[in-house]
Short mmCIF file of C-alpha atoms in Angstrom, two decimals:
data_model
loop_
_atom_site.label_atom_id
_atom_site.label_comp_id
_atom_site.label_asym_id
_atom_site.label_seq_id
_atom_site.Cartn_x
_atom_site.Cartn_y
_atom_site.Cartn_z
CA MET A 5 11.75 10.30 -31.72
CA ASN A 6 11.79 13.77 -29.96
CA THR A 7 9.63 12.84 -27.04
CA ARG A 8 9.04 16.57 -26.28
CA ILE A 9 6.79 16.73 -28.98
CA VAL A 10 5.41 13.70 -29.04
CA SER A 11 4.51 14.34 -25.20
CA TRP A 12 2.58 17.77 -26.70
CA LEU A 13 0.79 15.47 -29.24
CA ILE A 14 -0.41 13.18 -26.49
CA ALA A 15 -1.60 15.93 -24.66
CA ILE A 16 -3.30 17.51 -27.46
CA ALA A 17 -5.07 14.08 -28.25
CA ALA A 18 -5.69 13.38 -24.65
CA ALA A 19 -7.52 16.64 -24.51
CA ILE A 20 -9.62 15.82 -27.44
CA LEU A 21 -10.63 12.43 -25.87
CA PHE A 22 -11.36 13.60 -22.16
CA ILE A 23 -12.48 17.13 -22.14
CA PRO A 24 -15.47 17.74 -24.85
CA PHE A 25 -18.85 17.42 -23.99
CA LEU A 26 -18.13 15.73 -20.52
CA GLY A 27 -21.77 17.57 -19.13
CA VAL A 28 -23.46 15.20 -21.78
CA VAL A 29 -24.82 13.19 -19.17
CA HIS A 30 -26.21 13.47 -15.62
CA LEU A 31 -23.66 12.99 -12.58
CA PHE A 32 -24.53 9.17 -11.37
CA ASP A 33 -25.22 8.35 -7.99
CA TRP A 34 -23.63 7.50 -5.43
CA ASP A 35 -20.11 8.73 -6.01
CA GLU A 36 -19.94 10.93 -8.71
CA ILE A 37 -23.04 13.42 -7.22
CA ASN A 38 -21.64 12.53 -3.56
CA PHE A 39 -18.34 14.21 -4.60
CA ALA A 40 -19.35 17.11 -6.80
CA GLU A 41 -22.17 18.04 -3.73
CA SER A 42 -19.14 17.96 -1.57
CA ALA A 43 -17.40 20.65 -3.41
CA ARG A 44 -20.18 22.51 -4.04
CA GLU A 45 -21.51 23.04 -0.16
CA MET A 46 -17.46 24.50 -0.02
CA LEU A 47 -18.70 27.06 -2.35
CA VAL A 48 -21.71 27.55 -0.78
CA THR A 49 -20.82 27.93 2.37
CA GLN A 50 -17.41 29.34 1.82
CA ASP A 51 -15.67 26.99 4.14
CA PHE A 52 -13.20 24.72 1.99
CA ALA A 53 -11.47 23.62 5.59
CA ARG A 54 -14.17 20.90 6.29
CA VAL A 55 -16.15 18.28 3.80
CA GLN A 56 -19.68 18.00 4.23
CA ILE A 57 -22.97 16.24 2.94
CA ASP A 58 -26.19 18.30 3.29
CA PHE A 59 -24.12 20.79 5.60
CA LYS A 60 -23.45 18.11 8.20
CA PRO A 61 -19.93 16.63 8.32
CA PHE A 62 -18.66 13.99 6.12
CA TRP A 63 -16.41 11.68 7.66
CA GLU A 64 -15.63 9.70 4.63
CA LYS A 65 -12.92 11.43 2.20
CA PRO A 66 -10.38 14.37 3.06
CA PRO A 67 -10.63 17.42 0.46
CA LEU A 68 -8.09 17.60 -2.09
CA PHE A 69 -9.77 16.13 -4.76
CA PHE A 70 -13.31 18.36 -3.80
CA TRP A 71 -11.00 21.60 -3.66
CA LEU A 72 -9.91 20.81 -7.24
CA GLN A 73 -13.87 20.16 -8.17
CA ALA A 74 -14.98 23.98 -6.16
CA ALA A 75 -12.13 25.50 -8.23
CA SER A 76 -13.46 23.70 -11.38
CA MET A 77 -16.64 25.03 -10.30
CA GLN A 78 -16.40 28.66 -9.57
CA VAL A 79 -14.49 28.81 -13.01
CA PHE A 80 -17.36 26.86 -15.37
CA GLY A 81 -20.43 27.11 -12.88
CA VAL A 82 -21.98 24.06 -10.39
CA ASN A 83 -22.90 21.60 -13.19
CA GLU A 84 -21.91 18.25 -14.74
CA PHE A 85 -18.73 19.54 -16.68
CA ALA A 86 -17.02 21.24 -13.63
CA ALA A 87 -17.66 18.05 -11.51
CA ARG A 88 -15.81 16.06 -14.03
CA PHE A 89 -12.96 18.79 -15.61
CA PRO A 90 -10.87 17.59 -12.95
CA ASN A 91 -10.38 13.95 -13.94
CA ALA A 92 -10.11 15.10 -17.94
CA ILE A 93 -6.96 17.06 -17.08
CA ILE A 94 -5.31 13.79 -14.50
CA GLY A 95 -6.35 11.96 -17.71
CA ILE A 96 -3.86 14.34 -19.79
CA ILE A 97 -1.26 14.27 -17.46
CA THR A 98 -1.63 10.60 -16.78
CA LEU A 99 -0.89 9.69 -20.42
CA VAL A 100 2.20 12.34 -20.92
CA LEU A 101 3.40 11.35 -17.78
CA ILE A 102 3.47 6.91 -18.31
CA PHE A 103 4.54 8.02 -21.76
CA ASN A 104 7.43 9.60 -20.43
CA ILE A 105 8.11 6.94 -17.76
CA GLY A 106 7.80 4.51 -20.20
CA SER A 107 10.43 6.03 -22.79
CA LYS A 108 13.04 6.11 -19.87
CA VAL A 109 12.45 2.92 -18.42
CA TYR A 110 12.68 1.48 -22.42
CA ASN A 111 12.34 4.22 -25.07
CA PRO A 112 10.08 5.71 -26.59
CA ARG A 113 8.41 3.25 -28.99
CA PHE A 114 7.55 1.65 -25.77
CA GLY A 115 6.21 4.62 -24.09
CA LEU A 116 3.88 4.90 -26.84
CA TRP A 117 2.68 1.36 -26.32
CA TRP A 118 1.97 2.03 -22.55
CA THR A 119 0.01 5.32 -23.72
CA LEU A 120 -2.14 3.36 -26.11
CA VAL A 121 -2.49 0.61 -23.59
CA TYR A 122 -3.84 2.42 -21.13
CA ALA A 123 -5.99 5.05 -23.40
CA GLY A 124 -7.61 1.85 -25.38
CA SER A 125 -8.44 -0.09 -22.40
CA LEU A 126 -12.16 0.50 -21.27
CA LEU A 127 -12.10 1.28 -17.10
CA PRO A 128 -8.43 3.07 -17.28
CA HIS A 129 -9.82 5.34 -20.24
CA PHE A 130 -13.30 5.82 -19.43
CA TYR A 131 -12.56 6.95 -15.11
CA PHE A 132 -10.79 10.05 -17.11
CA LYS A 133 -14.60 11.05 -18.18
CA SER A 134 -15.88 10.54 -14.46
CA GLY A 135 -16.01 12.32 -11.22
CA ILE A 136 -14.84 10.00 -8.91
CA ILE A 137 -11.58 10.42 -6.52
CA ASP A 138 -9.92 7.38 -8.03
CA PRO A 139 -7.45 8.93 -10.91
CA LEU A 140 -6.38 11.46 -8.87
CA PHE A 141 -5.42 9.10 -6.00
CA ASN A 142 -3.88 6.47 -7.93
CA LEU A 143 -1.71 8.93 -9.97
CA PHE A 144 0.02 10.04 -6.66
CA ILE A 145 0.31 6.32 -5.19
CA PHE A 146 1.90 5.60 -8.33
CA LEU A 147 3.93 8.50 -8.74
CA GLY A 148 4.83 7.52 -4.82
CA VAL A 149 6.21 4.14 -5.98
CA TYR A 150 8.17 5.59 -8.83
CA GLN A 151 9.91 7.76 -6.87
CA MET A 152 11.08 4.76 -4.67
CA TYR A 153 11.68 2.96 -7.75
CA LEU A 154 14.24 6.02 -8.56
CA LEU A 155 15.87 5.73 -5.12
CA THR A 156 16.55 2.59 -5.69
CA LEU A 157 18.81 3.22 -8.88
CA HIS A 158 20.78 5.78 -7.03
CA LYS A 159 24.13 4.88 -4.85
CA GLN A 160 24.58 8.72 -3.35
CA ASN A 161 22.92 9.35 0.07
CA LYS A 162 21.90 12.91 -1.37
CA GLN A 163 19.78 11.49 -4.42
CA ARG A 164 18.48 8.95 -2.59
CA ARG A 165 17.04 11.14 0.29
CA ARG A 166 16.10 13.48 -2.41
CA LYS A 167 13.98 10.50 -4.54
CA ALA A 168 12.67 9.45 -0.75
CA MET A 169 11.11 13.16 0.24
CA TRP A 170 9.58 13.22 -3.51
CA ALA A 171 7.64 10.20 -2.84
CA GLY A 172 6.70 11.35 0.52
CA LEU A 173 5.60 13.92 -1.35
CA PHE A 174 3.23 12.41 -3.46
CA ILE A 175 2.18 9.69 -1.03
CA GLY A 176 1.42 12.74 1.20
CA LEU A 177 -0.85 13.79 -1.43
CA GLY A 178 -2.57 11.28 -1.75
CA ILE A 179 -3.77 11.00 2.18
CA LEU A 180 -5.14 14.01 1.44
CA THR A 181 -7.05 12.51 -1.61
CA LYS A 182 -8.28 9.51 0.07
CA GLY A 183 -6.82 8.91 3.52
CA PRO A 184 -3.94 6.87 5.22
CA VAL A 185 -5.19 3.93 2.39
CA ALA A 186 -2.52 5.69 0.18
CA LEU A 187 0.35 5.17 2.89
CA LEU A 188 -0.99 1.38 3.43
CA LEU A 189 -0.63 0.63 -0.10
CA SER A 190 2.40 2.14 -0.85
CA GLY A 191 4.26 0.85 2.52
CA LEU A 192 3.03 -2.66 1.64
CA THR A 193 4.64 -2.52 -1.96
CA VAL A 194 7.62 -0.88 -0.39
CA LEU A 195 7.64 -3.81 1.85
CA VAL A 196 6.86 -6.71 -0.99
CA PHE A 197 9.64 -5.03 -2.96
CA TRP A 198 12.02 -5.30 -0.48
CA LEU A 199 11.79 -8.85 0.11
CA LEU A 200 11.27 -9.75 -3.29
CA SER A 201 14.84 -7.93 -4.04
CA ARG A 202 16.45 -10.38 -1.33
CA LYS A 203 18.76 -7.37 -0.21
CA TRP A 204 18.21 -6.08 3.01
CA LYS A 205 20.21 -2.60 2.06
CA THR A 206 18.17 -2.12 -0.36
CA PHE A 207 16.33 0.69 1.85
CA ARG A 208 18.54 2.56 4.70
CA ILE A 209 16.19 3.12 7.90
CA VAL A 210 16.94 7.13 7.93
CA GLU A 211 15.67 6.69 3.95
CA LEU A 212 12.12 5.71 5.18
CA LEU A 213 12.16 8.01 7.94
CA ILE A 214 12.22 10.44 5.48
CA PHE A 215 9.04 8.88 3.11
CA GLY A 216 7.22 8.72 6.32
CA LEU A 217 7.84 12.30 8.12
CA VAL A 218 7.29 13.98 4.67
CA SER A 219 4.05 12.01 4.18
CA PHE A 220 2.94 13.06 7.38
CA VAL A 221 4.09 16.61 6.78
CA ILE A 222 2.28 17.17 3.71
CA SER A 223 -1.19 15.47 4.75
CA SER A 224 -0.80 17.45 8.36
CA VAL A 225 -1.66 20.83 6.32
CA TRP A 226 -5.03 19.99 6.46
CA TYR A 227 -5.23 16.81 8.92
CA LEU A 228 -3.55 18.97 11.80
CA PRO A 229 -5.84 22.18 11.29
CA GLU A 230 -9.17 20.11 11.43
CA THR A 231 -7.81 18.13 14.71
CA ILE A 232 -7.09 21.35 16.28
CA ASN A 233 -10.12 23.39 15.45
CA ASN A 234 -12.67 20.95 15.43
CA GLY A 235 -10.84 18.36 17.57
CA ILE A 236 -10.15 14.30 16.86
CA GLY A 237 -13.73 13.79 15.50
CA PHE A 238 -13.50 13.61 12.02
CA ILE A 239 -10.32 11.17 12.75
CA THR A 240 -11.95 9.19 14.61
CA LYS A 241 -15.20 8.95 12.34
CA PHE A 242 -13.15 8.49 9.84
CA ILE A 243 -11.07 5.32 11.45
CA GLU A 244 -14.50 4.10 12.00
CA TYR A 245 -15.52 4.46 8.49
CA GLN A 246 -12.71 2.68 6.84
CA LEU A 247 -12.81 0.05 9.75
CA ASP A 248 -16.63 -0.45 8.89
CA LEU A 249 -15.62 -0.93 4.98
CA ALA A 250 -13.21 -3.12 5.59
CA SER A 251 -15.02 -5.81 7.80
CA SER A 252 -19.38 -5.19 7.86
CA THR A 253 -21.58 -5.75 5.66
CA SER A 254 -23.61 -3.12 6.03
CA THR A 255 -22.69 -1.51 2.85
CA GLY A 256 -24.48 -3.35 0.60
CA HIS A 257 -21.12 -3.99 -1.50
CA GLU A 258 -20.39 -7.31 -0.46
CA GLN A 259 -18.96 -9.30 -2.99
CA PRO A 260 -17.23 -12.43 -3.38
CA ILE A 261 -13.06 -12.78 -3.38
CA PHE A 262 -12.84 -13.06 -6.91
CA TYR A 263 -14.84 -9.99 -7.53
CA HIS A 264 -11.90 -7.51 -8.55
CA PRO A 265 -9.90 -10.08 -10.61
CA VAL A 266 -13.31 -10.34 -12.60
CA VAL A 267 -13.61 -6.72 -13.03
CA LEU A 268 -9.96 -6.26 -13.73
CA LEU A 269 -10.11 -8.85 -16.54
CA LEU A 270 -13.43 -7.59 -17.99
CA GLY A 271 -12.99 -3.80 -17.80
CA CYS A 272 -9.90 -3.21 -18.82
CA PHE A 273 -9.94 -5.09 -22.05
CA PRO A 274 -7.83 -5.54 -23.98
CA ALA A 275 -4.94 -4.82 -21.92
CA SER A 276 -5.93 -7.32 -19.17
CA VAL A 277 -5.67 -10.30 -22.07
CA TYR A 278 -2.30 -9.09 -22.97
CA PHE A 279 -1.48 -8.66 -18.77
CA LEU A 280 -1.74 -12.57 -18.61
CA GLY A 281 1.09 -13.07 -21.22
CA SER A 282 3.92 -10.79 -19.75
CA PHE A 283 4.92 -13.01 -16.90
CA LYS A 284 7.79 -14.44 -18.78
CA ARG A 285 10.93 -13.47 -18.30
CA ASN A 286 13.26 -11.46 -20.99
CA SER A 287 16.58 -12.39 -20.71
CA LYS A 288 17.22 -9.15 -22.83
CA ASP A 289 15.77 -6.69 -20.15
CA THR A 290 18.51 -4.41 -17.95
CA ALA A 291 18.70 -4.80 -14.44
CA GLU A 292 17.10 -1.36 -14.24
CA GLN A 293 14.09 -2.82 -16.32
CA ARG A 294 13.46 -6.16 -14.50
CA ARG A 295 13.73 -3.49 -11.09
CA PHE A 296 11.05 -1.66 -12.64
CA LYS A 297 8.92 -4.79 -13.31
CA THR A 298 9.31 -5.84 -10.27
CA TRP A 299 7.93 -2.91 -8.81
CA MET A 300 4.73 -3.01 -10.87
CA LYS A 301 4.18 -6.32 -9.69
CA ALA A 302 4.54 -5.76 -6.40
CA LEU A 303 2.03 -2.72 -6.57
CA PHE A 304 -0.58 -4.76 -8.58
CA TRP A 305 -0.63 -8.16 -6.37
CA VAL A 306 -0.65 -5.83 -2.99
CA VAL A 307 -3.99 -3.86 -4.57
CA LEU A 308 -5.28 -6.68 -5.56
CA ILE A 309 -4.63 -8.89 -2.46
CA VAL A 310 -5.75 -5.80 -0.01
CA PHE A 311 -8.81 -4.93 -1.46
CA SER A 312 -10.12 -8.53 -2.58
CA LEU A 313 -9.52 -9.26 1.36
CA ILE A 314 -11.76 -6.66 2.80
CA THR A 315 -15.54 -7.22 2.57
CA THR A 316 -16.59 -4.16 1.23
CA LYS A 317 -15.67 -4.17 -2.58
CA ILE A 318 -16.76 -1.29 -5.26
CA MET A 319 -15.47 -1.64 -8.74
CA HIS A 320 -13.32 1.22 -8.70
CA TYR A 321 -11.31 0.14 -5.52
CA SER A 322 -9.05 -2.34 -7.67
CA SER A 323 -8.18 0.71 -10.09
CA MET A 324 -5.08 1.48 -8.52
CA CYS A 325 -4.06 -1.95 -10.92
CA TYR A 326 -4.46 -0.15 -13.78
CA PHE A 327 -0.95 1.13 -13.73
CA PRO A 328 0.90 -1.91 -13.44
CA LEU A 329 -1.35 -3.87 -15.58
CA THR A 330 -1.21 -1.52 -18.63
CA PHE A 331 2.24 -1.47 -18.06
CA MET A 332 3.07 -5.45 -18.10
CA ALA A 333 0.38 -5.38 -20.95
CA ALA A 334 3.01 -2.96 -22.85
CA THR A 335 5.85 -4.71 -22.16
CA TYR A 336 4.40 -7.92 -23.65
CA LEU A 337 3.60 -6.14 -26.85
CA PHE A 338 6.82 -4.04 -26.84
CA HIS A 339 8.73 -7.58 -26.50
CA ILE A 340 6.97 -8.87 -29.36
CA GLN A 341 6.92 -6.21 -31.55
CA GLU A 342 11.06 -6.31 -31.04
CA LYS A 343 10.95 -10.09 -32.00
CA GLN A 344 11.83 -11.39 -28.30
CA PHE A 345 8.35 -12.81 -27.27
CA ARG A 346 6.41 -15.01 -29.52
CA PHE A 347 2.27 -14.41 -29.45
CA ALA A 348 0.51 -16.72 -27.16
CA LYS A 349 -2.10 -18.43 -29.12
CA LEU A 350 -4.35 -19.43 -26.02
CA LEU A 351 -4.78 -15.47 -25.33
CA ASN A 352 -7.05 -15.68 -28.62
CA ILE A 353 -9.23 -17.54 -27.09
CA LEU A 354 -10.04 -14.38 -24.36
CA ILE A 355 -9.67 -11.73 -26.70
CA GLY A 356 -12.51 -13.79 -28.75
CA LEU A 357 -14.89 -14.46 -25.57
CA ILE A 358 -14.07 -10.90 -24.10
CA GLY A 359 -13.93 -8.92 -26.85
CA GLY A 360 -16.51 -10.84 -29.04
CA LEU A 361 -19.61 -11.10 -25.94
CA ILE A 362 -18.63 -6.62 -25.60
CA ALA A 363 -18.99 -6.32 -29.09
CA LEU A 364 -22.36 -8.60 -29.48
CA LEU A 365 -23.56 -6.65 -26.47
CA LEU A 366 -23.31 -3.25 -27.68
CA ALA A 367 -24.64 -4.76 -31.70
CA ALA A 368 -27.63 -6.25 -29.72
CA LEU A 369 -28.59 -3.48 -27.28
CA PRO A 370 -30.04 -1.30 -29.73
CA ILE A 371 -32.27 -3.93 -31.66
CA ALA A 372 -33.26 -5.40 -28.65
CA ILE A 373 -34.85 -1.99 -27.37
CA GLN A 374 -37.08 -1.74 -30.48
CA TYR A 375 -38.67 -5.16 -29.01
CA LYS A 376 -38.81 -4.00 -25.38
CA ASP A 377 -42.63 -4.75 -25.21
CA GLN A 378 -42.11 -8.57 -26.51
CA LEU A 379 -39.23 -8.76 -23.58
CA THR A 380 -40.72 -6.85 -20.53
CA PRO A 381 -43.25 -9.80 -19.59
CA TYR A 382 -39.97 -12.01 -19.08
CA ILE A 383 -38.70 -9.44 -16.64
CA LYS A 384 -39.54 -10.14 -13.29
CA ASP A 385 -38.46 -6.78 -11.35
CA LYS A 386 -41.30 -4.37 -11.34
CA PHE A 387 -39.03 -1.06 -11.46
CA ALA A 388 -36.96 -2.34 -14.39
CA VAL A 389 -39.81 -2.82 -16.04
CA ALA A 390 -41.26 0.67 -15.40
CA ASN A 391 -37.69 2.08 -16.20
CA LEU A 392 -38.48 0.73 -19.84
CA GLU A 393 -41.20 3.24 -20.10
CA ALA A 394 -39.17 6.09 -20.54
CA ALA A 395 -39.44 8.03 -24.04
CA VAL A 396 -35.92 7.24 -25.53
CA HIS A 397 -34.97 7.18 -29.54
CA TRP A 398 -32.46 4.20 -30.82
CA SER A 399 -32.75 4.46 -34.67
CA GLY A 400 -30.73 1.20 -34.70
CA PHE A 401 -27.99 2.40 -36.26
CA GLU A 402 -26.13 2.70 -32.80
CA SER A 403 -25.47 -1.19 -33.57
CA ILE A 404 -22.64 -0.26 -36.41
CA ILE A 405 -20.47 0.48 -33.44
CA GLY A 406 -20.56 -3.30 -31.75
CA PHE A 407 -20.43 -4.73 -35.33
CA PHE A 408 -17.12 -2.11 -36.06
CA LEU A 409 -15.68 -3.81 -32.77
CA LEU A 410 -16.41 -7.27 -33.77
CA GLY A 411 -14.72 -7.17 -36.74
CA ILE A 412 -11.69 -5.78 -35.76
CA VAL A 413 -12.33 -8.58 -33.21
CA LEU A 414 -12.46 -11.16 -35.85
CA THR A 415 -10.08 -9.90 -38.10
CA THR A 416 -7.21 -9.57 -34.90
CA LEU A 417 -7.77 -13.39 -34.28
CA ILE A 418 -8.33 -14.85 -37.72
CA TYR A 419 -5.55 -12.38 -39.32
CA TRP A 420 -3.18 -10.32 -37.57
CA ASN A 421 -2.66 -12.61 -34.58
CA ARG A 422 -1.02 -15.23 -37.35
CA LYS A 423 0.75 -12.64 -39.24
CA ASN A 424 1.45 -9.45 -37.22
CA PRO A 425 0.14 -9.41 -33.42
CA ALA A 426 1.61 -6.32 -32.65
CA LEU A 427 -0.01 -4.67 -35.27
CA GLY A 428 -3.28 -6.31 -34.10
CA ALA A 429 -3.00 -5.09 -30.82
CA GLN A 430 -2.75 -1.62 -32.26
CA ALA A 431 -6.07 -2.39 -34.27
CA LEU A 432 -7.66 -3.53 -31.47
CA PHE A 433 -6.68 -1.01 -28.82
CA LEU A 434 -7.56 1.57 -31.26
CA SER A 435 -11.18 0.33 -32.38
CA VAL A 436 -11.42 0.33 -28.73
CA LEU A 437 -10.68 3.84 -27.98
CA VAL A 438 -13.30 4.71 -30.74
CA THR A 439 -16.02 2.37 -29.08
CA LEU A 440 -15.30 4.64 -25.96
CA GLN A 441 -16.02 7.74 -27.57
CA VAL A 442 -19.61 6.53 -28.80
CA LEU A 443 -20.60 4.40 -25.67
CA PHE A 444 -20.03 7.66 -23.58
CA TYR A 445 -21.54 10.28 -26.04
CA VAL A 446 -24.45 7.99 -27.66
CA PHE A 447 -25.11 4.87 -25.35
CA ILE A 448 -24.53 6.34 -21.70
CA PRO A 449 -26.69 9.28 -22.10
CA LYS A 450 -29.64 6.94 -23.52
CA ILE A 451 -29.07 4.54 -20.74
CA GLU A 452 -28.95 7.17 -18.26
CA ARG A 453 -32.60 8.37 -19.51
CA TYR A 454 -33.91 5.09 -18.38
CA THR A 455 -32.05 4.59 -14.74
CA GLN A 456 -31.93 8.43 -12.89
CA ALA A 457 -33.23 10.72 -15.25
CA ALA A 458 -36.67 10.75 -14.54
CA ALA A 459 -35.86 11.74 -10.99
CA ILE A 460 -33.02 14.14 -11.58
CA GLU A 461 -35.12 16.00 -13.54
CA PHE A 462 -37.89 16.25 -10.85
CA MET A 463 -35.60 17.27 -8.45
CA GLU A 464 -34.17 19.89 -10.60
CA SER A 465 -37.65 21.28 -11.19
CA LYS A 466 -37.85 22.37 -7.63
CA GLN A 467 -34.51 24.06 -6.80
CA LYS A 468 -36.31 27.59 -6.94
CA GLU A 469 -38.75 26.57 -4.54
CA ASP A 470 -38.76 26.80 -1.01
CA CYS A 471 -39.43 23.43 0.10
CA TYR A 472 -37.67 20.46 1.36
CA VAL A 473 -36.78 17.05 -0.92
CA GLY A 474 -35.92 13.92 -0.20
CA THR A 475 -35.90 10.15 -0.84
CA VAL A 476 -37.60 7.23 0.82
CA GLY A 477 -37.09 3.74 0.09
CA TYR A 478 -33.52 3.68 -1.31
CA LYS A 479 -30.35 6.16 -0.80
CA SER A 480 -29.16 8.96 -3.26
CA TYR A 481 -27.16 12.15 -3.12
CA ALA A 482 -29.27 13.45 -5.91
CA GLN A 483 -31.26 15.50 -3.82
CA TYR A 484 -28.74 17.37 -2.55
CA PHE A 485 -26.62 18.66 -6.05
CA TYR A 486 -29.57 18.76 -8.10
CA THR A 487 -32.42 20.67 -5.97
CA ALA A 488 -29.20 23.37 -5.52
CA ARG A 489 -29.90 22.82 -1.57
CA THR A 490 -29.16 25.10 0.73
CA PRO A 491 -28.49 25.10 4.30
CA ASP A 492 -32.36 26.61 4.80
CA LYS A 493 -33.37 23.70 2.75
CA SER A 494 -31.68 21.20 4.73
CA PRO A 495 -34.13 19.61 7.62
CA LYS A 496 -32.28 19.55 10.96
CA ASN A 497 -33.81 15.90 11.21
CA ASN A 498 -32.67 14.46 8.34
CA SER A 499 -34.15 10.93 8.18
CA GLU A 500 -36.72 8.71 6.37
CA GLU A 501 -39.11 9.02 9.20
CA TRP A 502 -38.43 12.79 9.30
CA PHE A 503 -39.46 13.31 5.63
CA LEU A 504 -42.38 10.96 5.67
CA THR A 505 -43.95 12.22 9.18
CA GLY A 506 -41.90 15.05 10.92
CA LYS A 507 -43.29 18.90 11.25
CA THR A 508 -42.85 20.92 9.04
CA THR A 509 -42.93 24.49 8.17
CA LYS A 510 -42.18 24.21 4.00
CA PRO A 511 -43.93 22.04 1.43
CA VAL A 512 -41.81 17.93 1.75
CA TYR A 513 -41.45 16.48 -1.51
CA LEU A 514 -40.77 13.12 -1.70
CA VAL A 515 -39.17 10.78 -4.04
CA THR A 516 -39.57 6.81 -4.03
CA ARG A 517 -39.04 3.69 -6.64
CA ILE A 518 -42.68 2.26 -7.83
CA ASP A 519 -41.47 -1.19 -5.67
CA ARG A 520 -40.88 0.77 -2.99
CA SER A 521 -43.54 3.20 -2.37
CA GLN A 522 -46.06 0.65 -0.35
CA ARG A 523 -45.70 3.17 3.43
CA LEU A 524 -46.59 6.28 1.44
CA ASP A 525 -49.19 4.59 -0.50
CA SER A 526 -50.92 3.51 2.89
CA LEU A 527 -50.23 6.84 4.79
CA GLN A 528 -51.78 8.56 1.42
CA LYS A 529 -54.88 5.95 2.28
CA ALA A 530 -55.07 6.31 5.54
CA GLY A 531 -55.66 10.10 5.28
CA PHE A 532 -52.39 11.25 6.26
CA PRO A 533 -51.80 14.87 4.78
CA ILE A 534 -49.64 13.16 1.77
CA LYS A 535 -50.52 12.98 -1.79
CA LYS A 536 -48.85 11.32 -4.69
CA ILE A 537 -48.50 13.90 -7.69
CA GLY A 538 -47.24 11.83 -9.90
CA ALA A 539 -44.84 9.07 -11.45
CA LYS A 540 -42.08 8.50 -14.07
CA ASN A 541 -40.29 5.61 -15.81
CA GLY A 542 -40.21 4.07 -12.29
CA PHE A 543 -40.24 6.63 -9.87
CA VAL A 544 -42.92 7.96 -7.95
CA PHE A 545 -43.48 11.53 -6.24
CA PHE A 546 -45.69 12.69 -3.49
CA LYS A 547 -46.12 15.80 -1.65
CA ARG A 548 -46.52 16.74 2.03
CA ALA A 549 -47.81 20.13 2.58
CA ALA A 550 -46.44 22.33 4.95
CA ASN A 551 -47.74 22.70 8.47
CA THR A 552 -48.22 18.63 8.53
CA GLY A 553 -46.77 15.95 10.55
CA LYS A 554 -46.16 14.97 14.26
#
């Protein structure tokens, strides 16, 4: 098998999967809009050294991903396609890389398995169609860990130190993408592998120093000038924010300790099921293959444990697990195909439960929407009921994709997993791949019409008006990106109280939810110069005239 030709074919296939129609749906609050807005403001201000939101310092993230988004926007314009395009390219690079790395660890057939498993699993695939930071961050961490694995294969000092430098380079880029957590995760993975190897000479002090020094130098490309020009303010605020994420319940994202295992089990289907069967030792593995498995297991458990222990839990925090999880799942299927493992029939239960549940939900949703008038009396959430008033056309034929997936799941369980489980797995991953395309291009645009489109369309309508736009009762970043806010449309006092009652020389438009509009209603009834101007799909819109307020 010519790996170069296969690499090009994978790149073309990935481009077809990830690039078309990226702008088919609005960016989603919070993260997609938040990050795109930081990139947009770089273009508006021509200040690429500072990360800002609403033209005020944004302490949460370093700038590397925003630089990529800003470059994309410079080419494609300020829009959803441009915001998501960098991750589509990262997706292409990722699939080509794991094919080539898998081919070196085992052989090209295994490289194809790993590529299929990664691309054919729900969240690992879907994130390459998003505008969030994590695909780039995860790629750098994985490459840094991979270079440390290569280091342990060499005996010559020169080669080992070169690999340590490459590892430091990638981790330094990871720090520029999402902060020092890149060094934390990679450092803990090195430590765990060191302990598991039971050989204290696995790494030499000079190699670890090179790794750390190069990471520091690369990350200093931005951190050092930022500190020299603006003091330690960003560093201090950034550390405070990260500590708050780790320990505080004030973010609204606190979840139970088992949150991330559940997310990985359901969100990485079908890979997560096959991953559970991958911990059996294979006596035919070479020493290098066993070593790479150990690295992947160390990376998986480090990420899972770290993000399970911190208080704030968001779905994509555990996305670094996608690399080792899909690798281990691919090894299991590869060993089955090579007749080295037998398929564990107990996994059929999980394939049936998870796959069947997903398929039935996809089949049922378009049908249930047809009977929303009969269902709404049973929904107690006022906002959700109002969301369902959105005029969205469902033909009912959308259910076909759910029945298609259900058919593949049942066929896999009843026939393939008894006759040829490797072939059944291929069919399952390919069917999920097809399902994901239908989800992104058919389901998600319709669902977005219910959830946020009304508010975003109202904000877009104010782009050319000299006014202020804000939200009341809920947090959003949409009012920045979708009004194309400029510094002169950014009030110095950006608090909710100012938007309600502050003195203004421009009209103020306020967006709230139907279940959180009580104060605005009260102000209007009390004679305050604020007026309800519309409502749509659960969102309510008010206007406060210029030259009003305290």
